[in-house]
Coordinates of C-alpha atoms in Angstrom, one line a residue:
M1 CA 1.6 -7.9 51.7
N2 CA 3.0 -4.9 49.9
T3 CA 1.0 -1.8 49.2
A4 CA 0.3 -2.6 45.5
K5 CA -1.0 -6.0 46.4
K6 CA -3.1 -4.6 49.2
S7 CA -4.7 -2.1 46.8
W8 CA -5.6 -4.9 44.3
V9 CA -7.1 -7.0 47.1
I10 CA -9.3 -4.1 48.3
I11 CA -10.4 -3.3 44.7
I12 CA -11.3 -7.0 44.0
F13 CA -13.3 -7.3 47.2
V14 CA -15.1 -4.0 46.7
L15 CA -16.0 -5.0 43.1
V16 CA -17.3 -8.4 44.3
I17 CA -19.4 -6.7 46.9
L18 CA -20.8 -4.1 44.6
L19 CA -21.6 -6.6 41.9
S20 CA -23.3 -8.8 44.4
G21 CA -25.3 -5.8 45.5
L22 CA -26.3 -5.0 41.9
F23 CA -27.5 -8.6 41.2
T24 CA -29.3 -8.7 44.5
S25 CA -31.0 -5.4 43.7
I26 CA -32.1 -6.7 40.3
Y27 CA -33.4 -9.9 41.7
I28 CA -35.4 -8.2 44.5
S29 CA -36.7 -5.7 42.0
K30 CA -38.0 -8.4 39.7
K31 CA -39.5 -10.2 42.6
I32 CA -41.3 -7.1 43.8
D33 CA -42.6 -6.6 40.2
R34 CA -43.9 -10.2 40.0
T35 CA -45.5 -9.9 43.5
Q36 CA -47.2 -6.6 42.7
R37 CA -48.6 -7.9 39.4
V38 CA -50.0 -11.0 41.1
Q39 CA -51.7 -8.8 43.7
L40 CA -53.0 -6.4 41.0
L41 CA -54.4 -9.3 39.0
K42 CA -56.0 -10.7 42.2
D43 CA -57.6 -7.3 42.8
A44 CA -59.0 -7.2 39.2
K45 CA -60.5 -10.7 39.6
Q46 CA -62.1 -9.7 42.9
A47 CA -63.5 -6.5 41.5
A48 CA -65.0 -8.4 38.5
L49 CA -67.1 -10.4 40.9
L50 CA -68.9 -7.1 41.8
V51 CA -70.0 -6.6 38.3
P52 CA -72.4 -9.4 37.1
A53 CA -72.6 -9.9 33.4
S54 CA -76.4 -9.8 33.6
T55 CA -76.2 -6.3 35.1
V56 CA -73.8 -5.1 32.4
A57 CA -76.2 -6.4 29.8
T58 CA -78.8 -4.0 30.9
L59 CA -76.6 -0.9 30.4
S60 CA -76.9 1.1 27.2
A61 CA -73.4 2.7 27.5
S62 CA -74.9 6.1 27.1
Q63 CA -75.7 9.1 29.2
S64 CA -79.1 7.6 30.1
D65 CA -77.2 5.0 32.3
V66 CA -76.6 7.8 34.8
G67 CA -80.2 7.5 36.0
N68 CA -80.1 3.7 36.0
P69 CA -80.1 2.3 39.6
L70 CA -78.0 -0.7 38.4
Y71 CA -75.4 1.6 36.9
A72 CA -75.3 3.5 40.2
Q73 CA -74.9 0.3 42.1
I74 CA -72.0 -0.9 40.0
K75 CA -70.3 2.5 40.3
N76 CA -70.7 2.6 44.0
N77 CA -69.2 -0.9 44.3
L78 CA -66.2 0.1 42.2
M79 CA -65.7 3.3 44.2
L80 CA -65.8 1.4 47.5
F81 CA -63.4 -1.3 46.1
R82 CA -60.9 1.3 45.0
S83 CA -61.0 3.0 48.4
Y84 CA -59.8 -0.2 50.1
N85 CA -56.4 0.1 48.4
S86 CA -54.8 3.5 47.7
S87 CA -52.3 1.9 45.3
N88 CA -55.2 1.3 42.9
R89 CA -55.9 4.6 41.1
F90 CA -58.7 3.5 38.7
V91 CA -61.2 0.7 38.6
Y92 CA -63.5 0.5 35.5
V93 CA -65.5 -1.6 33.2
L94 CA -64.7 -1.6 29.5
G95 CA -66.7 -2.8 26.5
Y96 CA -65.7 -3.0 22.8
K97 CA -67.2 -1.4 19.6
P98 CA -66.1 -3.5 16.6
E99 CA -67.4 -0.9 14.1
I100 CA -64.8 1.6 15.2
K101 CA -62.3 -0.9 16.8
K102 CA -62.3 1.0 20.0
Q103 CA -62.9 0.2 23.7
F104 CA -65.4 2.2 25.6
F105 CA -66.3 2.8 29.3
Y106 CA -69.4 1.3 30.8
V107 CA -68.7 2.7 34.2
D108 CA -65.7 3.8 36.3
S109 CA -64.8 4.5 39.9
E110 CA -64.4 8.3 39.6
P111 CA -66.9 10.8 41.0
V112 CA -68.9 12.7 38.3
N113 CA -67.1 16.0 39.2
S114 CA -63.6 14.5 38.9
K115 CA -61.5 15.6 35.9
D116 CA -60.7 12.0 35.3
Y117 CA -64.3 10.9 35.2
S118 CA -65.3 8.8 32.2
A119 CA -69.0 9.1 31.3
P120 CA -70.8 5.9 30.2
G121 CA -70.2 5.2 26.6
S122 CA -67.2 7.5 26.3
I123 CA -64.5 6.0 24.0
F124 CA -61.1 4.9 25.4
P125 CA -59.0 6.9 22.9
D126 CA -55.8 5.0 23.5
T127 CA -57.1 1.5 22.5
R128 CA -54.3 -0.6 21.0
Q129 CA -54.5 -3.6 18.8
K130 CA -53.0 -5.7 21.6
D131 CA -55.9 -4.5 23.9
I132 CA -58.4 -5.7 21.4
D133 CA -56.6 -9.1 21.0
S134 CA -56.4 -9.5 24.8
Y135 CA -60.1 -8.6 25.2
F136 CA -61.2 -11.4 22.9
K137 CA -58.9 -13.9 24.5
G138 CA -61.2 -13.7 27.5
E139 CA -58.3 -14.3 30.0
A140 CA -57.1 -12.3 33.0
Y141 CA -53.8 -10.6 32.4
T142 CA -51.5 -7.7 33.3
D143 CA -50.1 -5.0 31.1
G144 CA -47.5 -2.3 31.4
P145 CA -45.9 -0.1 32.1
Y146 CA -47.6 1.9 29.4
S147 CA -48.7 5.4 28.9
D148 CA -52.2 6.8 28.0
S149 CA -54.2 10.0 28.2
W150 CA -54.3 9.7 32.0
G151 CA -50.6 8.9 32.8
E152 CA -48.3 6.0 33.1
W153 CA -49.7 2.7 34.4
I154 CA -49.4 -0.9 35.2
S155 CA -52.8 -2.5 34.8
A156 CA -54.6 -5.8 35.4
Y157 CA -57.7 -7.0 33.6
A158 CA -60.3 -9.7 34.4
P159 CA -63.0 -10.8 31.9
I160 CA -66.7 -10.5 32.7
K161 CA -68.5 -13.4 30.9
D162 CA -72.1 -14.5 30.6
S163 CA -73.4 -17.9 31.4
D164 CA -72.4 -19.1 28.0
G165 CA -68.8 -18.1 28.5
S166 CA -69.0 -15.2 26.0
M167 CA -67.2 -11.9 26.7
V168 CA -69.5 -9.2 28.0
A169 CA -67.0 -6.7 29.4
L170 CA -63.6 -6.3 30.9
L171 CA -62.8 -5.1 34.4
G172 CA -59.6 -3.1 34.6
V173 CA -57.6 -1.9 37.6
D174 CA -54.8 0.7 37.1
A175 CA -51.9 1.3 39.4
A176 CA -49.5 4.2 38.8
T177 CA -46.0 3.2 37.9
S178 CA -44.8 5.7 40.5
V179 CA -45.9 3.2 43.2
W180 CA -43.7 0.5 41.5
H181 CA -40.8 3.0 41.2
Q182 CA -41.0 4.0 44.8
Q183 CA -40.9 0.5 46.2
I184 CA -38.2 -0.7 43.8
G185 CA -36.2 2.5 44.3
F186 CA -36.4 2.0 48.1
V187 CA -35.0 -1.5 47.8
R188 CA -32.2 -0.4 45.4
T189 CA -31.3 2.4 47.8
V190 CA -31.1 0.1 50.8
V191 CA -29.1 -2.5 48.9
G192 CA -26.8 0.2 47.6
I193 CA -26.1 1.7 51.0
I194 CA -25.5 -1.8 52.5
S195 CA -23.0 -2.6 49.7
V196 CA -21.1 0.7 50.1
L197 CA -20.9 0.3 53.9
L198 CA -19.8 -3.3 53.5
S199 CA -17.1 -2.2 51.0
I200 CA -15.8 0.4 53.5
V201 CA -15.7 -2.2 56.3
V202 CA -13.9 -4.7 54.1
A203 CA -11.4 -2.0 53.0
F204 CA -10.8 -1.0 56.6
V205 CA -10.3 -4.7 57.7
I206 CA -7.9 -5.4 54.9
S207 CA -5.9 -2.2 55.7
F208 CA -5.9 -3.1 59.4
I209 CA -4.6 -6.6 58.6
H210 CA -2.0 -5.1 56.2
K211 CA -0.7 -2.7 59.0
K212 CA -0.7 -5.6 61.4
D213 CA 1.3 -7.7 59.0
R214 CA 3.8 -4.9 58.5
S215 CA 4.1 -4.5 62.3
I216 CA 4.8 -8.2 62.7
E217 CA 7.4 -8.1 59.9
F218 CA 9.1 -5.1 61.4
L219 CA 9.2 -6.8 64.8
E220 CA 10.6 -9.9 63.3
K221 CA 13.2 -7.9 61.5
E222 CA 14.1 -6.1 64.7
N223 CA 14.3 -9.4 66.5
R224 CA 16.6 -10.9 63.9
T225 CA 18.8 -7.8 64.2
L226 CA 19.0 -8.2 68.0
V227 CA 19.8 -11.9 67.7
H228 CA 22.5 -11.1 65.2
T229 CA 23.9 -8.3 67.5
E230 CA 23.8 -10.7 70.4
D231 CA 25.7 -13.3 68.5
K232 CA 28.3 -10.8 67.6
L233 CA 28.7 -9.7 71.2
K234 CA 29.1 -13.3 72.3
E235 CA 31.8 -13.8 69.6
I236 CA 33.6 -10.6 70.7
Q237 CA 33.4 -11.7 74.4
N238 CA 34.9 -15.1 73.4
M239 CA 37.7 -13.5 71.5
A240 CA 38.4 -11.2 74.4
Q241 CA 38.5 -14.1 76.8
I242 CA 40.9 -16.0 74.5
G243 CA 43.1 -12.8 74.3
R244 CA 43.3 -12.6 78.1
I245 CA 44.3 -16.2 78.3

């Protein structure tokens, strides 16, 4: 194997390894995203069980709810639920006001003194048409990544329905996209390091094999030279013997 051929072999192997690493990283990243969304949706559905439709129906979505024991009970449930998983930043219950085409907060999981606290009845200013459409579908779903007034999120929503199956409210759970990015970034870093190290090992092995082949070729050449020299010596000896005769 000559030097040029060896270089091309190394380049091809390294490209194959790096491309395999890239596709592996993409595959694992997508799998992590799907798994996280499934888990987030599961969290939303579980949290929705803590908010009975009959209790939501007693709320006025105004400041007067703050003194309502049922409001306090829901808020406490949501705060406890959020504390079980640090990846979930916000848990809240949304309603919808058709006259202004905006969603609003019935209750959230933030303490009253938090800068992110949403008072009962406060409007969700970043309501999108797709949010409204999804609200009336009455189905659990995930959304994001998207940005709103609080940051960038991936969210899961679960409907809260009355006994007739009509929509009463929507339970939402927000997870910061930074959590997604950290996990996916970690996987990509690990796969990248493995790919680079594997490329170095392959390049070293190919170089070692190339040097070994060259050594073998050199020894074979030397051996042929010695054989040729030995034949010449024998021929000279034979001629000398004939000359003496």
